XYZ file of C-alpha atoms in Angstrom:
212
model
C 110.697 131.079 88.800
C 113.741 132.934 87.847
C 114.643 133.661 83.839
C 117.862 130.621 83.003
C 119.266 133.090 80.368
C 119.187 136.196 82.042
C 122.244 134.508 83.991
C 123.769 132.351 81.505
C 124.478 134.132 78.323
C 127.714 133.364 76.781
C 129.383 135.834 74.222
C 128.500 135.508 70.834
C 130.294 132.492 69.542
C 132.094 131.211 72.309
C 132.616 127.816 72.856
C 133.242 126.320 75.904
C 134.711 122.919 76.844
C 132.584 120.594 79.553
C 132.925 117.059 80.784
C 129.476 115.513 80.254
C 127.630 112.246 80.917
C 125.007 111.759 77.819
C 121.895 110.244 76.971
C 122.393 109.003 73.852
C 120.144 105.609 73.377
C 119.017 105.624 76.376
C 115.673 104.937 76.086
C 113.998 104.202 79.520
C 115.447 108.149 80.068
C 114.066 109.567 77.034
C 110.913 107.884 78.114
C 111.115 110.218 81.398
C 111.360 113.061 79.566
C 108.098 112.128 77.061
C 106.706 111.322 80.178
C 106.639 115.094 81.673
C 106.297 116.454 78.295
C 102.369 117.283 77.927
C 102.973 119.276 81.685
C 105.878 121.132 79.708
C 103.752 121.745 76.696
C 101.300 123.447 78.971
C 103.225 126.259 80.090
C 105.099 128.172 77.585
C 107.655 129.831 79.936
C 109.409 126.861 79.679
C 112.392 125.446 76.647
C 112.065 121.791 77.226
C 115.725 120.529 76.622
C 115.357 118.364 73.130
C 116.001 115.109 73.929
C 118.629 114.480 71.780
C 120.689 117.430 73.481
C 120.238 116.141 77.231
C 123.406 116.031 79.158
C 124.524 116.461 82.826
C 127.423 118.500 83.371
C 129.992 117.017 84.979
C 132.469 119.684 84.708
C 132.618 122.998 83.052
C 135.771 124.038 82.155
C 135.775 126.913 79.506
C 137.427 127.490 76.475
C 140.113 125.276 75.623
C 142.908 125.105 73.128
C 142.893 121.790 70.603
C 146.498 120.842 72.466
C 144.512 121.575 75.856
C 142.177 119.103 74.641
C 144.397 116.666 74.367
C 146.168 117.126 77.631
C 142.791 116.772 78.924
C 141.734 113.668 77.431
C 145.006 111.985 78.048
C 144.497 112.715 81.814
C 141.204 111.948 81.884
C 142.150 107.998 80.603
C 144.842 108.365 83.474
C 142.134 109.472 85.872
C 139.109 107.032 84.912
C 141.415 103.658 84.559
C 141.134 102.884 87.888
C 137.538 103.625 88.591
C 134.993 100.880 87.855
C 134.257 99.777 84.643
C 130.141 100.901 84.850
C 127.884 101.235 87.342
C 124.011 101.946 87.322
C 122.641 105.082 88.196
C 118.745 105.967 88.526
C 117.244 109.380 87.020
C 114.045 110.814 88.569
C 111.553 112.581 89.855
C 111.658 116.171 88.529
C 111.534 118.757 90.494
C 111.348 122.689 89.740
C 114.137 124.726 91.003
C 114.618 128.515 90.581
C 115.220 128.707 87.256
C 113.952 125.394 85.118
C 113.300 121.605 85.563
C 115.766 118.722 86.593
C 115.888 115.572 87.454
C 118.781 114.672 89.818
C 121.059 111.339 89.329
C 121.626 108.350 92.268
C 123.800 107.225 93.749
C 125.237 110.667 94.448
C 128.214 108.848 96.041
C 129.039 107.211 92.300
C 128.848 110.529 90.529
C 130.683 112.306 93.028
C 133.282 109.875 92.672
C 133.203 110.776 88.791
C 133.167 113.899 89.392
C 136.336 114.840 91.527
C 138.204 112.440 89.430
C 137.101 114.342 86.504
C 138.124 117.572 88.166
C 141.176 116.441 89.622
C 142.390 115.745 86.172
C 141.054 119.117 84.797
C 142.750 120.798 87.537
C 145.805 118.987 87.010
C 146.260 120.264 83.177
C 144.750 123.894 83.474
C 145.468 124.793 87.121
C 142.546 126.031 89.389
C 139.159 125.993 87.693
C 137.650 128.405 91.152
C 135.771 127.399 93.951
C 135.118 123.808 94.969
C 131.847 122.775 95.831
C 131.544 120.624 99.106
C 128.853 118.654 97.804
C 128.119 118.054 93.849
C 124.680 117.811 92.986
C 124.071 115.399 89.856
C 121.579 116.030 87.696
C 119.966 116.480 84.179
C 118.135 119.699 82.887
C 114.724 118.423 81.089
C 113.286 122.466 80.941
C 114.934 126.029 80.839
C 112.548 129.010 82.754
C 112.401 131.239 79.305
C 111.015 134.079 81.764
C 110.270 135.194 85.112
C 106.551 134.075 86.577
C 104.820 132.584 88.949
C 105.150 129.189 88.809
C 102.956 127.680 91.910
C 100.147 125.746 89.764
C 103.185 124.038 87.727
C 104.906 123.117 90.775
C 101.626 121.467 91.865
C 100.444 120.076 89.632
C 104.315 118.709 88.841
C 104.070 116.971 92.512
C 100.088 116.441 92.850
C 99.928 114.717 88.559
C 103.085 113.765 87.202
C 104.742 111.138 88.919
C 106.602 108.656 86.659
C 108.853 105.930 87.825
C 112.374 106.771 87.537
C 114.292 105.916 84.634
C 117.234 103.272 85.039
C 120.652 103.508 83.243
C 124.329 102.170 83.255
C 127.147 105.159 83.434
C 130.178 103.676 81.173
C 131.672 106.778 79.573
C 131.957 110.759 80.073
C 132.502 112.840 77.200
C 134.367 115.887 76.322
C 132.773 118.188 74.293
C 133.224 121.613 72.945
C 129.854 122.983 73.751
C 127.821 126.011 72.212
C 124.695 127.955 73.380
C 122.052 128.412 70.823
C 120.744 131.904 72.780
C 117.201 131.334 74.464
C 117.169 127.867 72.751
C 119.553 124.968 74.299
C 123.027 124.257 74.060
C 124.529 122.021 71.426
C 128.313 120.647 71.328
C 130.850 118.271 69.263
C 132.279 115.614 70.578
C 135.787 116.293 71.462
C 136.819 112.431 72.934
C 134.602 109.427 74.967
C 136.568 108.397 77.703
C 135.639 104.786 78.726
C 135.546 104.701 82.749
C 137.747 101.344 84.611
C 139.833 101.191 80.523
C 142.821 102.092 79.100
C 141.033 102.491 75.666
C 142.393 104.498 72.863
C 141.371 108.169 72.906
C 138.283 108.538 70.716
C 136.717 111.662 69.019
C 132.942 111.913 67.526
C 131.003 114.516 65.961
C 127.836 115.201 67.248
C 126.466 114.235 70.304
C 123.278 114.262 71.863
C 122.174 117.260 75.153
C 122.165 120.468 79.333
């Protein structure tokens, strides 16, 4: 497995803006992540992600400007008011990749949906934001590889003994966030707005929110 922050270091201090779907009180997902958390505990080349910062990234976007923001938010409501209101969304199994642990998101179809929308409306403010992927992949980090190793025995005994049921949600929001990387550590962020999906809701801005 391949070192996550040899190819993700940010300059020192820079903030970057992201869409993101969070996990705040979601309890049958934090229970996933308890659930592979002894495994984690076990091998010390990997940063479990704390649960309070878990987060899939809808969107990166880079740094924005606070009237950016706004442009952004108000096109996001524009974008969002016509999907539907919620839908439910399963998260599970793990699975190691190159560089860290995940757990992708289903439906794909739903999330892809929420996804062009999202960038569509990015797009739309900031102009291009680079290559467009023909195929999202949703998903949550639960572990970052601190290191590079061999990571056979984790991946099975991640298949062979650790095998909890996938955790069950409802997707009713996306937030913006201006997000920070704690170096070798996670990422943190403040709440920039919550955009409600199928509303016309008043913006809304938070402070902290809960994690990549």
């Amino acid at each position: 497995m391949r070192d996550f922050w040899e190819t993700h270091h940010w300059p020192d201090g820079e903030h970057r803006a992201h869409w993101h779907l969070t996990f705040e009180g979601q309890d049958d997902v934090h229970r996933l992540v308890r659930d592979h958390r002894p495994l984690l505990d076990e091998y010390p080349q990997l940063t479990p992600v704390p649960v309070e910062w878990l987060h899939a990234t809808l969107q990166s976007i880079g740094p924005v400007t606070p009237e950016q923001a706004l442009a952004l938010t108000d096109a996001a409501h524009a974008a969002l008011r016509g999907m539907a209101a919620a839908f439910d969304i399963e998260v599970g199994p793990a699975q190691a990749i190159h560089n860290g642990l995940v757990a992708s998101l289903y439906p794909e179809e739903a999330l892809s949906d929420l996804y062009w929308a999202l960038r569509d409306a990015t797009e739309g403010v900031l102009g291009a934001l680079g290559s467009r992927p023909q195929r999202p992949w949703p998903h949550v980090s639960l572990a970052y590889s601190n290191c590079r190793w061999q990571d056979e025995d984790f991946r099975r005994t991640l298949v062979k003994d650790v095998r909890p049921k996938r955790a069950r949600m409802t997707v009713a929001q996306v937030s913006l966030v201006d997000q920070h990387q704690d170096w070798r550590s996670r990422y943190s962020w403040t709440t920039i707005a919550t955009i409600p999906l199928g509303t016309a809701s008043d913006r809304g801005a938070g402070d902290s929110g809960g994690g990549r």
